[in-house]
mmCIF file of C-alpha atoms in Angstrom:
data_model
loop_
_atom_site.group_PDB
_atom_site.id
_atom_site.type_symbol
_atom_site.label_atom_id
_atom_site.label_comp_id
_atom_site.label_asym_id
_atom_site.label_seq_id
_atom_site.Cartn_x
_atom_site.Cartn_y
_atom_site.Cartn_z
ATOM 1 C CA MET B 1203 18.769 151.719 66.794
ATOM 2 C CA ARG B 1204 21.620 153.795 68.181
ATOM 3 C CA ILE B 1205 24.559 152.025 69.811
ATOM 4 C CA GLY B 1206 25.060 153.289 73.339
ATOM 5 C CA PHE B 1207 28.564 152.097 74.232
ATOM 6 C CA ASN B 1208 30.817 154.499 76.095
ATOM 7 C CA CYS B 1209 34.556 155.076 76.031
ATOM 8 C CA ALA B 1210 35.144 152.671 78.907
ATOM 9 C CA LEU B 1211 34.389 149.792 76.542
ATOM 10 C CA GLU B 1212 37.286 150.717 74.276
ATOM 11 C CA GLU B 1213 39.613 148.425 76.191
ATOM 12 C CA VAL B 1214 37.468 145.348 75.461
ATOM 13 C CA ILE B 1215 36.566 146.265 71.891
ATOM 14 C CA GLY B 1216 40.024 146.975 70.537
ATOM 15 C CA ASP B 1217 39.640 144.405 67.735
ATOM 16 C CA SER B 1218 36.915 143.137 65.422
ATOM 17 C CA TYR B 1219 36.214 140.000 67.477
ATOM 18 C CA THR B 1220 33.675 141.806 69.679
ATOM 19 C CA ILE B 1221 31.933 143.181 66.590
ATOM 20 C CA ASP B 1222 31.514 139.559 65.407
ATOM 21 C CA ILE B 1223 29.795 138.631 68.664
ATOM 22 C CA LEU B 1224 27.521 141.674 68.587
ATOM 23 C CA LEU B 1225 26.523 140.970 65.012
ATOM 24 C CA SER B 1226 25.759 137.348 65.811
ATOM 25 C CA PHE B 1227 23.362 138.483 68.558
ATOM 26 C CA GLY B 1228 21.755 141.142 66.393
ATOM 27 C CA HIS B 1229 23.036 144.187 68.315
ATOM 28 C CA LEU B 1230 24.396 145.982 65.262
ATOM 29 C CA PRO B 1231 22.562 146.957 62.071
ATOM 30 C CA GLY B 1232 23.174 144.443 59.325
ATOM 31 C CA SER B 1233 24.270 147.144 56.892
ATOM 32 C CA ILE B 1234 27.459 147.960 58.834
ATOM 33 C CA PRO B 1235 30.389 147.312 56.445
ATOM 34 C CA ALA B 1236 31.359 143.677 56.684
ATOM 35 C CA TYR B 1237 35.023 144.095 55.925
ATOM 36 C CA VAL B 1238 35.643 145.111 59.554
ATOM 37 C CA ILE B 1239 34.442 141.658 60.717
ATOM 38 C CA SER B 1240 37.193 139.242 61.675
ATOM 39 C CA PRO B 1241 37.584 135.832 59.993
ATOM 40 C CA SER B 1242 35.972 134.150 63.018
ATOM 41 C CA LEU B 1243 32.649 134.076 61.117
ATOM 42 C CA LYS B 1244 33.328 131.672 58.287
ATOM 43 C CA SER B 1245 30.021 131.646 56.493
ATOM 44 C CA THR B 1246 29.898 132.064 52.725
ATOM 45 C CA GLN B 1247 27.605 135.077 53.075
ATOM 46 C CA THR B 1248 30.062 136.888 55.338
ATOM 47 C CA HIS B 1249 32.945 136.130 52.979
ATOM 48 C CA SER B 1250 30.955 137.485 50.045
ATOM 49 C CA ARG B 1251 30.123 140.715 51.916
ATOM 50 C CA GLU B 1252 33.793 141.149 52.816
ATOM 51 C CA LEU B 1253 34.874 140.919 49.189
ATOM 52 C CA SER B 1254 32.096 143.240 47.982
ATOM 53 C CA ALA B 1255 32.742 146.041 50.504
ATOM 54 C CA SER B 1256 36.520 145.745 50.215
ATOM 55 C CA THR B 1257 36.371 145.994 46.410
ATOM 56 C CA ALA B 1258 34.104 149.040 46.580
ATOM 57 C CA ALA B 1259 36.414 150.757 49.063
ATOM 58 C CA GLN B 1260 39.445 150.096 46.857
ATOM 59 C CA LYS B 1261 37.707 151.614 43.824
ATOM 60 C CA LEU B 1262 37.029 154.830 45.701
ATOM 61 C CA LYS B 1263 40.515 155.131 47.167
ATOM 62 C CA PRO B 1264 42.965 157.343 45.212
ATOM 63 C CA ASN B 1265 45.855 155.922 43.245
ATOM 64 C CA MET B 1266 48.655 155.905 45.800
ATOM 65 C CA THR B 1267 51.376 155.666 43.165
ATOM 66 C CA THR B 1268 51.151 159.455 42.907
ATOM 67 C CA THR B 1269 52.170 161.817 45.678
ATOM 68 C CA THR B 1270 49.133 162.812 47.734
ATOM 69 C CA PRO B 1271 48.906 165.197 50.683
ATOM 70 C CA LYS B 1272 48.264 163.912 54.190
ATOM 71 C CA TYR B 1273 44.839 164.613 55.651
ATOM 72 C CA GLU B 1274 44.438 165.001 59.400
ATOM 73 C CA VAL B 1275 41.046 163.530 60.350
ATOM 74 C CA LEU B 1276 39.462 163.811 63.795
ATOM 75 C CA VAL B 1277 36.735 161.212 64.490
ATOM 76 C CA VAL B 1278 34.350 162.064 67.343
ATOM 77 C CA ASP B 1279 31.966 159.399 68.639
ATOM 78 C CA ASP B 1280 31.204 157.980 72.082
ATOM 79 C CA SER B 1281 30.730 154.545 70.486
ATOM 80 C CA PRO B 1282 33.979 152.569 70.190
ATOM 81 C CA VAL B 1283 32.273 150.407 67.550
ATOM 82 C CA TYR B 1284 31.698 153.315 65.188
ATOM 83 C CA ARG B 1285 35.171 154.681 65.844
ATOM 84 C CA LYS B 1286 36.525 151.271 64.828
ATOM 85 C CA LEU B 1287 34.386 151.263 61.689
ATOM 86 C CA VAL B 1288 35.659 154.671 60.596
ATOM 87 C CA GLN B 1289 39.225 153.579 61.363
ATOM 88 C CA GLN B 1290 38.798 150.582 59.061
ATOM 89 C CA ILE B 1291 37.275 152.635 56.243
ATOM 90 C CA LEU B 1292 39.923 155.380 56.426
ATOM 91 C CA SER B 1293 42.856 152.996 56.801
ATOM 92 C CA GLY B 1294 44.766 154.363 53.801
ATOM 93 C CA PRO B 1295 48.194 156.019 54.200
ATOM 94 C CA GLU B 1296 46.772 159.363 53.050
ATOM 95 C CA TYR B 1297 44.894 159.703 56.353
ATOM 96 C CA SER B 1298 46.199 160.480 59.824
ATOM 97 C CA LEU B 1299 43.420 159.666 62.271
ATOM 98 C CA SER B 1300 42.734 160.961 65.777
ATOM 99 C CA PHE B 1301 39.841 159.911 67.978
ATOM 100 C CA ALA B 1302 37.759 161.616 70.673
ATOM 101 C CA CYS B 1303 35.011 160.147 72.873
ATOM 102 C CA ASP B 1304 33.071 163.343 73.588
ATOM 103 C CA GLY B 1305 32.651 166.945 72.523
ATOM 104 C CA TYR B 1306 34.960 168.448 75.131
ATOM 105 C CA GLU B 1307 37.855 166.149 74.237
ATOM 106 C CA ALA B 1308 37.168 166.721 70.549
ATOM 107 C CA PHE B 1309 37.307 170.509 70.854
ATOM 108 C CA GLN B 1310 40.579 170.357 72.781
ATOM 109 C CA MET B 1311 42.079 168.073 70.104
ATOM 110 C CA TYR B 1312 40.749 170.365 67.388
ATOM 111 C CA ARG B 1313 42.566 173.340 68.915
ATOM 112 C CA ASP B 1314 45.767 171.332 69.383
ATOM 113 C CA LYS B 1315 45.865 169.555 66.018
ATOM 114 C CA THR B 1316 43.724 171.780 63.712
ATOM 115 C CA PRO B 1317 42.592 168.766 61.640
ATOM 116 C CA ASN B 1318 41.592 169.101 58.000
ATOM 117 C CA ILE B 1319 38.420 167.047 58.458
ATOM 118 C CA VAL B 1320 36.216 166.398 61.505
ATOM 119 C CA ILE B 1321 33.711 163.527 61.473
ATOM 120 C CA THR B 1322 31.461 163.915 64.506
ATOM 121 C CA ASP B 1323 28.437 162.144 65.936
ATOM 122 C CA TRP B 1324 25.366 164.272 66.660
ATOM 123 C CA ILE B 1325 24.533 162.923 70.143
ATOM 124 C CA MET B 1326 27.380 162.772 72.684
ATOM 125 C CA PRO B 1327 27.614 162.633 76.505
ATOM 126 C CA ASP B 1328 28.603 166.262 77.224
ATOM 127 C CA PHE B 1329 27.618 168.519 74.329
ATOM 128 C CA SER B 1330 26.236 167.690 70.920
ATOM 129 C CA GLY B 1331 27.870 167.552 67.542
ATOM 130 C CA LEU B 1332 25.897 170.692 66.623
ATOM 131 C CA GLU B 1333 27.545 172.612 69.451
ATOM 132 C CA LEU B 1334 30.944 171.245 68.411
ATOM 133 C CA CYS B 1335 30.301 172.546 64.880
ATOM 134 C CA GLU B 1336 29.404 175.968 66.245
ATOM 135 C CA ARG B 1337 32.532 176.094 68.410
ATOM 136 C CA ILE B 1338 34.747 175.077 65.487
ATOM 137 C CA ARG B 1339 33.245 177.782 63.281
ATOM 138 C CA SER B 1340 33.761 180.387 66.007
ATOM 139 C CA GLU B 1341 37.552 179.851 65.876
ATOM 140 C CA LYS B 1342 38.283 182.343 63.105
ATOM 141 C CA ALA B 1343 42.073 182.229 63.546
ATOM 142 C CA PHE B 1344 42.323 178.552 62.593
ATOM 143 C CA PRO B 1345 42.531 177.144 59.045
ATOM 144 C CA TYR B 1346 39.262 175.928 57.576
ATOM 145 C CA THR B 1347 38.108 172.499 58.765
ATOM 146 C CA TYR B 1348 35.628 170.417 56.791
ATOM 147 C CA VAL B 1349 32.981 169.001 59.163
ATOM 148 C CA ILE B 1350 30.845 165.927 58.515
ATOM 149 C CA LEU B 1351 27.998 165.343 60.988
ATOM 150 C CA MET B 1352 26.933 161.731 61.604
ATOM 151 C CA THR B 1353 23.316 161.293 62.645
ATOM 152 C CA SER B 1354 20.489 158.792 62.711
ATOM 153 C CA ASN B 1355 18.048 161.672 62.188
ATOM 154 C CA THR B 1356 16.871 161.587 58.577
ATOM 155 C CA GLU B 1357 14.296 164.357 58.924
ATOM 156 C CA LYS B 1358 14.964 167.441 56.808
ATOM 157 C CA ASP B 1359 14.668 169.802 59.769
ATOM 158 C CA GLY B 1360 17.488 167.955 61.525
ATOM 159 C CA VAL B 1361 19.711 168.097 58.453
ATOM 160 C CA VAL B 1362 19.039 171.811 58.058
ATOM 161 C CA ARG B 1363 19.894 172.443 61.741
ATOM 162 C CA GLY B 1364 23.189 170.601 61.306
ATOM 163 C CA LEU B 1365 24.173 172.587 58.218
ATOM 164 C CA GLN B 1366 23.162 175.861 59.887
ATOM 165 C CA ALA B 1367 25.337 174.975 62.893
ATOM 166 C CA GLY B 1368 28.391 174.834 60.624
ATOM 167 C CA ALA B 1369 28.530 171.296 59.239
ATOM 168 C CA ASP B 1370 29.599 170.995 55.596
ATOM 169 C CA ASP B 1371 27.980 167.615 55.056
ATOM 170 C CA TYR B 1372 26.111 164.879 56.927
ATOM 171 C CA LEU B 1373 26.131 161.098 57.002
ATOM 172 C CA VAL B 1374 23.181 158.993 58.147
ATOM 173 C CA LYS B 1375 23.819 156.105 60.530
ATOM 174 C CA PRO B 1376 24.127 153.225 59.851
ATOM 175 C CA PHE B 1377 26.358 154.451 57.037
ATOM 176 C CA ASP B 1378 27.651 152.733 53.942
ATOM 177 C CA ALA B 1379 31.409 152.529 53.408
ATOM 178 C CA ASN B 1380 31.162 153.721 49.813
ATOM 179 C CA GLU B 1381 29.096 156.735 50.789
ATOM 180 C CA MET B 1382 31.529 157.698 53.562
ATOM 181 C CA LEU B 1383 34.502 157.490 51.209
ATOM 182 C CA ALA B 1384 32.641 159.549 48.602
ATOM 183 C CA ARG B 1385 31.753 162.265 51.122
ATOM 184 C CA ILE B 1386 35.292 162.274 52.487
ATOM 185 C CA GLY B 1387 36.429 162.726 48.876
ATOM 186 C CA VAL B 1388 34.311 165.879 48.630
ATOM 187 C CA GLY B 1389 35.860 167.111 51.864
ATOM 188 C CA ARG B 1390 39.347 166.464 50.529
ATOM 189 C CA ARG B 1391 38.642 168.563 47.439
ATOM 190 C CA ILE B 1392 37.461 171.441 49.635
ATOM 191 C CA VAL B 1393 40.529 171.044 51.884
ATOM 192 C CA ASP B 1394 42.819 171.085 48.828
ATOM 193 C CA LEU B 1395 41.098 174.237 47.567
ATOM 194 C CA HIS B 1396 41.631 175.976 50.917
ATOM 195 C CA ARG B 1397 45.281 174.874 50.943
ATOM 196 C CA ARG B 1398 45.846 176.449 47.533
ATOM 197 C CA LEU B 1399 44.043 179.632 48.553
ATOM 198 C CA GLU B 1400 46.064 179.914 51.775
ATOM 199 C CA ASP B 1401 49.294 179.361 49.845
ATOM 200 C CA LYS B 1402 48.412 182.059 47.313
ATOM 201 C CA SER B 1403 47.312 184.432 50.074
ATOM 202 C CA ALA B 1404 50.637 183.939 51.866
ATOM 203 C CA LYS B 1405 52.529 184.658 48.643
ATOM 204 C CA LEU B 1406 50.458 187.766 47.948
ATOM 205 C CA GLU B 1407 51.020 188.950 51.519
ATOM 206 C CA GLU B 1408 54.767 188.471 51.075
ATOM 207 C CA VAL B 1409 54.700 190.433 47.811
ATOM 208 C CA ALA B 1410 52.718 193.215 49.491
ATOM 209 C CA ARG B 1411 55.440 193.549 52.143
ATOM 210 C CA THR B 1412 58.486 193.292 49.870
ATOM 211 C CA ASP B 1413 60.294 195.893 47.806
ATOM 212 C CA VAL B 1414 60.374 194.481 44.278
ATOM 213 C CA LEU B 1415 63.737 195.917 43.233
ATOM 214 C CA THR B 1416 65.850 195.009 46.255
ATOM 215 C CA GLY B 1417 63.908 192.160 47.874
ATOM 216 C CA LEU B 1418 64.047 193.961 51.225
ATOM 217 C CA PRO B 1419 60.967 194.607 53.377
ATOM 218 C CA ASN B 1420 59.078 197.687 52.209
ATOM 219 C CA ARG B 1421 57.786 200.600 54.284
ATOM 220 C CA ARG B 1422 54.608 198.769 55.356
ATOM 221 C CA ALA B 1423 56.513 195.721 56.629
ATOM 222 C CA ILE B 1424 59.105 197.880 58.381
ATOM 223 C CA GLU B 1425 56.515 199.967 60.213
ATOM 224 C CA GLU B 1426 54.554 196.940 61.422
ATOM 225 C CA TRP B 1427 57.662 195.178 62.729
ATOM 226 C CA ALA B 1428 59.327 198.298 64.140
ATOM 227 C CA ASN B 1429 56.246 199.390 66.098
ATOM 228 C CA LYS B 1430 56.267 196.027 67.895
ATOM 229 C CA GLU B 1431 60.006 196.292 68.543
ATOM 230 C CA VAL B 1432 59.702 199.797 69.999
ATOM 231 C CA LYS B 1433 56.869 198.670 72.288
ATOM 232 C CA GLY B 1434 58.978 195.685 73.366
ATOM 233 C CA ALA B 1435 61.908 197.994 74.159
ATOM 234 C CA ALA B 1436 59.659 200.242 76.253
ATOM 235 C CA ARG B 1437 58.274 197.248 78.138
ATOM 236 C CA HIS B 1438 61.573 195.474 78.811
ATOM 237 C CA GLY B 1439 63.974 198.433 78.833
ATOM 238 C CA PHE B 1440 66.464 197.419 76.143
ATOM 239 C CA PRO B 1441 68.167 199.832 73.688
ATOM 240 C CA VAL B 1442 66.560 200.424 70.301
ATOM 241 C CA TRP B 1443 67.761 202.582 67.383
ATOM 242 C CA VAL B 1444 66.306 203.734 64.080
ATOM 243 C CA VAL B 1445 68.842 204.370 61.315
ATOM 244 C CA LEU B 1446 68.072 206.224 58.081
ATOM 245 C CA GLY B 1447 70.535 205.838 55.232
ATOM 246 C CA ASP B 1448 70.649 207.859 52.035
ATOM 247 C CA LEU B 1449 72.930 207.390 49.013
ATOM 248 C CA ASP B 1450 75.040 210.446 48.184
ATOM 249 C CA GLY B 1451 74.743 211.779 44.637
ATOM 250 C CA PHE B 1452 72.356 209.066 43.538
ATOM 251 C CA LYS B 1453 70.497 211.367 41.109
ATOM 252 C CA GLU B 1454 73.770 212.035 39.298
ATOM 253 C CA ILE B 1455 74.305 208.279 38.852
ATOM 254 C CA ASN B 1456 70.867 207.959 37.231
ATOM 255 C CA ASP B 1457 71.364 211.048 35.062
ATOM 256 C CA THR B 1458 74.883 210.114 33.938
ATOM 257 C CA PHE B 1459 74.766 206.333 33.577
ATOM 258 C CA GLY B 1460 71.059 205.584 33.345
ATOM 259 C CA HIS B 1461 68.450 203.998 35.598
ATOM 260 C CA GLU B 1462 69.860 200.517 35.106
ATOM 261 C CA ALA B 1463 73.089 201.666 36.742
ATOM 262 C CA GLY B 1464 71.042 203.267 39.529
ATOM 263 C CA ASP B 1465 69.186 200.009 40.090
ATOM 264 C CA THR B 1466 72.504 198.173 40.342
ATOM 265 C CA VAL B 1467 73.655 200.578 43.053
ATOM 266 C CA LEU B 1468 70.408 200.179 44.987
ATOM 267 C CA ARG B 1469 70.551 196.379 44.830
ATOM 268 C CA THR B 1470 74.205 196.346 45.892
ATOM 269 C CA PHE B 1471 73.501 198.668 48.817
ATOM 270 C CA ALA B 1472 70.547 196.460 49.830
ATOM 271 C CA ASP B 1473 72.605 193.242 49.576
ATOM 272 C CA THR B 1474 75.397 194.726 51.674
ATOM 273 C CA LEU B 1475 72.890 195.970 54.243
ATOM 274 C CA ARG B 1476 71.185 192.581 54.393
ATOM 275 C CA LYS B 1477 74.458 190.716 54.975
ATOM 276 C CA LEU B 1478 75.479 192.994 57.846
ATOM 277 C CA THR B 1479 72.089 193.091 59.591
ATOM 278 C CA ARG B 1480 71.618 190.639 62.464
ATOM 279 C CA ILE B 1481 68.684 188.253 62.362
ATOM 280 C CA SER B 1482 67.229 189.994 65.427
ATOM 281 C CA ASP B 1483 67.226 193.362 63.623
ATOM 282 C CA MET B 1484 65.521 194.576 60.455
ATOM 283 C CA CYS B 1485 66.470 196.552 57.383
ATOM 284 C CA GLY B 1486 64.284 197.724 54.519
ATOM 285 C CA ARG B 1487 63.813 200.230 51.735
ATOM 286 C CA LEU B 1488 61.555 203.211 52.354
ATOM 287 C CA GLY B 1489 61.625 204.332 48.722
ATOM 288 C CA GLY B 1490 63.958 205.973 46.230
ATOM 289 C CA ASP B 1491 67.508 205.839 47.608
ATOM 290 C CA GLU B 1492 66.434 205.918 51.262
ATOM 291 C CA PHE B 1493 66.798 202.875 53.537
ATOM 292 C CA LEU B 1494 65.901 202.194 57.159
ATOM 293 C CA ILE B 1495 67.415 199.892 59.781
ATOM 294 C CA VAL B 1496 66.013 199.047 63.231
ATOM 295 C CA ILE B 1497 68.694 197.815 65.665
ATOM 296 C CA SER B 1498 68.209 196.731 69.274
ATOM 297 C CA HIS B 1499 70.388 195.721 72.248
ATOM 298 C CA VAL B 1500 73.299 197.985 71.202
ATOM 299 C CA SER B 1501 74.779 200.880 73.225
ATOM 300 C CA ALA B 1502 75.028 204.449 71.897
ATOM 301 C CA ASP B 1503 78.809 204.159 71.358
ATOM 302 C CA ASN B 1504 78.529 200.849 69.546
ATOM 303 C CA ILE B 1505 75.661 201.927 67.294
ATOM 304 C CA GLU B 1506 77.814 204.701 65.842
ATOM 305 C CA LEU B 1507 80.741 202.299 65.376
ATOM 306 C CA ALA B 1508 78.514 199.752 63.645
ATOM 307 C CA ILE B 1509 76.990 202.237 61.194
ATOM 308 C CA ASN B 1510 80.385 203.794 60.448
ATOM 309 C CA ARG B 1511 81.764 200.327 59.687
ATOM 310 C CA PHE B 1512 78.980 199.741 57.182
ATOM 311 C CA ARG B 1513 79.409 203.210 55.675
ATOM 312 C CA GLU B 1514 83.136 202.604 55.117
ATOM 313 C CA LEU B 1515 82.534 199.148 53.667
ATOM 314 C CA PHE B 1516 80.049 200.407 51.088
ATOM 315 C CA ALA B 1517 82.191 203.431 50.182
ATOM 316 C CA ALA B 1518 85.094 201.077 49.408
ATOM 317 C CA LEU B 1519 83.088 199.334 46.674
ATOM 318 C CA SER B 1520 83.497 200.333 43.028
ATOM 319 C CA PHE B 1521 80.974 200.131 40.189
ATOM 320 C CA PRO B 1522 82.155 199.699 36.558
ATOM 321 C CA PHE B 1523 79.866 202.083 34.675
ATOM 322 C CA ALA B 1524 80.636 203.138 31.076
ATOM 323 C CA GLY B 1525 84.244 202.012 31.349
ATOM 324 C CA LYS B 1526 84.786 203.940 34.561
ATOM 325 C CA SER B 1527 85.230 202.791 38.170
ATOM 326 C CA ILE B 1528 82.694 204.677 40.259
ATOM 327 C CA SER B 1529 82.588 204.823 44.064
ATOM 328 C CA ILE B 1530 79.467 205.919 45.911
ATOM 329 C CA SER B 1531 79.105 206.963 49.531
ATOM 330 C CA ALA B 1532 76.136 207.025 51.914
ATOM 331 C CA THR B 1533 75.063 209.266 54.783
ATOM 332 C CA PHE B 1534 73.284 208.121 57.942
ATOM 333 C CA GLY B 1535 71.107 209.627 60.657
ATOM 334 C CA VAL B 1536 70.452 207.667 63.859
ATOM 335 C CA ALA B 1537 67.955 208.209 66.687
ATOM 336 C CA GLY B 1538 67.168 206.001 69.643
ATOM 337 C CA SER B 1539 67.361 205.262 73.327
ATOM 338 C CA GLU B 1540 69.623 203.095 75.474
ATOM 339 C CA SER B 1541 66.865 202.566 78.047
ATOM 340 C CA GLY B 1542 64.144 201.835 75.507
ATOM 341 C CA ASN B 1543 62.026 204.580 77.075
ATOM 342 C CA LEU B 1544 60.152 205.242 73.831
ATOM 343 C CA SER B 1545 56.611 204.682 72.626
ATOM 344 C CA ASP B 1546 56.427 206.259 69.173
ATOM 345 C CA PHE B 1547 58.242 204.772 66.191
ATOM 346 C CA ASP B 1548 57.233 207.694 63.945
ATOM 347 C CA ALA B 1549 58.899 210.151 66.338
ATOM 348 C CA LEU B 1550 62.099 208.105 66.098
ATOM 349 C CA VAL B 1551 61.960 208.207 62.306
ATOM 350 C CA ARG B 1552 61.479 211.981 62.306
ATOM 351 C CA LYS B 1553 64.447 212.459 64.646
ATOM 352 C CA ALA B 1554 66.616 210.119 62.572
ATOM 353 C CA ASP B 1555 65.634 212.151 59.497
ATOM 354 C CA GLU B 1556 66.786 215.336 61.251
ATOM 355 C CA MET B 1557 70.130 213.668 62.009
ATOM 356 C CA LEU B 1558 70.397 212.554 58.371
ATOM 357 C CA TYR B 1559 70.041 216.128 57.104
ATOM 358 C CA GLU B 1560 72.492 217.332 59.744
ATOM 359 C CA ALA B 1561 75.010 214.767 58.459
ATOM 360 C CA LYS B 1562 74.452 215.897 54.861
ATOM 361 C CA ARG B 1563 75.015 219.525 55.850
ATOM 362 C CA ALA B 1564 78.240 218.409 57.532
ATOM 363 C CA GLY B 1565 79.602 217.214 54.171
ATOM 364 C CA ARG B 1566 77.898 213.801 53.620
ATOM 365 C CA ASN B 1567 79.509 210.368 53.936
ATOM 366 C CA CYS B 1568 79.217 210.484 57.733
ATOM 367 C CA VAL B 1569 76.986 209.466 60.669
ATOM 368 C CA ARG B 1570 75.074 211.615 63.153
ATOM 369 C CA VAL B 1571 73.416 210.120 66.258
ATOM 370 C CA ALA B 1572 70.697 211.532 68.529
ATOM 371 C CA LYS B 1573 70.270 209.863 71.929
ATOM 372 C CA LEU B 1574 66.736 210.631 73.126
ATOM 373 C CA SER B 1575 66.973 209.280 76.693
#
């Protein structure tokens, strides 16, 4: 027999006392876990059931002496009694519980909190647990959520429908505390697996966007970020500049002192560039001895001053190679717009490359700027 309480009863069923009364009048199934019943029923049978269920729950709970992750659990049921039961069963510190009375509230909380586990009733006032499962699975941008569907329907067709709708597991009402904890344990293992996969994916994504030698963003990362920045400049009308930098005589360093010396120069240039680049701008390595910087909100006069300051700073450094003190210079080409009236990052790169070659023809160790609008 399904319990038909609604959320309005939550105010009068906030403790286990009401559950005692309902049990005494036979309104709840006798198999509901007894350890949620308050001490107001003093019979020996009740006391024995309390000890039995409590001991079973403790055996299935993890050893809390070790560090365990926190699991966000959303419980969805229009019955305040069943919400209270789940709250009692999942009372451990490893769980952070949220509660919803209907499907609409549950879906809003799901989008706000992105819980690790959702435990939802099948039949609810507005839309069913099946529809909630389908809506959760349609949100592809969210992390994976393990869904357990609670139902009094024990027919195979009903179970199959629930799993097809997106549920990972199901629990038959009235449920046993041990079974719920065991099924939650399965969900936790799946959640942990997804956490590890997401962590590894994030690390792989970072590696895919990072230049191994210098630790700067690589060409792929630069292009993705810079295209957004150029579109933002066009939309809001702020200045944006693309700067190409190239080390002078780098091949001679490699040929004379070896590739290890060349790598030292590249890393030093990258470190210096990183330190002088604002957090709102971006610098990266395109490949070889060529680097790129994207700078915004700077006037044409100031962009040339800024790049010349960096050029002079790097040229003042010395590298102790083979008992000699070696200084290395760099040449820069700059292209951009003070009004941000641009739409093509690749066109900016090509123009900056033209300015770079113009600077090299002018004797190297200098800066050339092209203002496009």
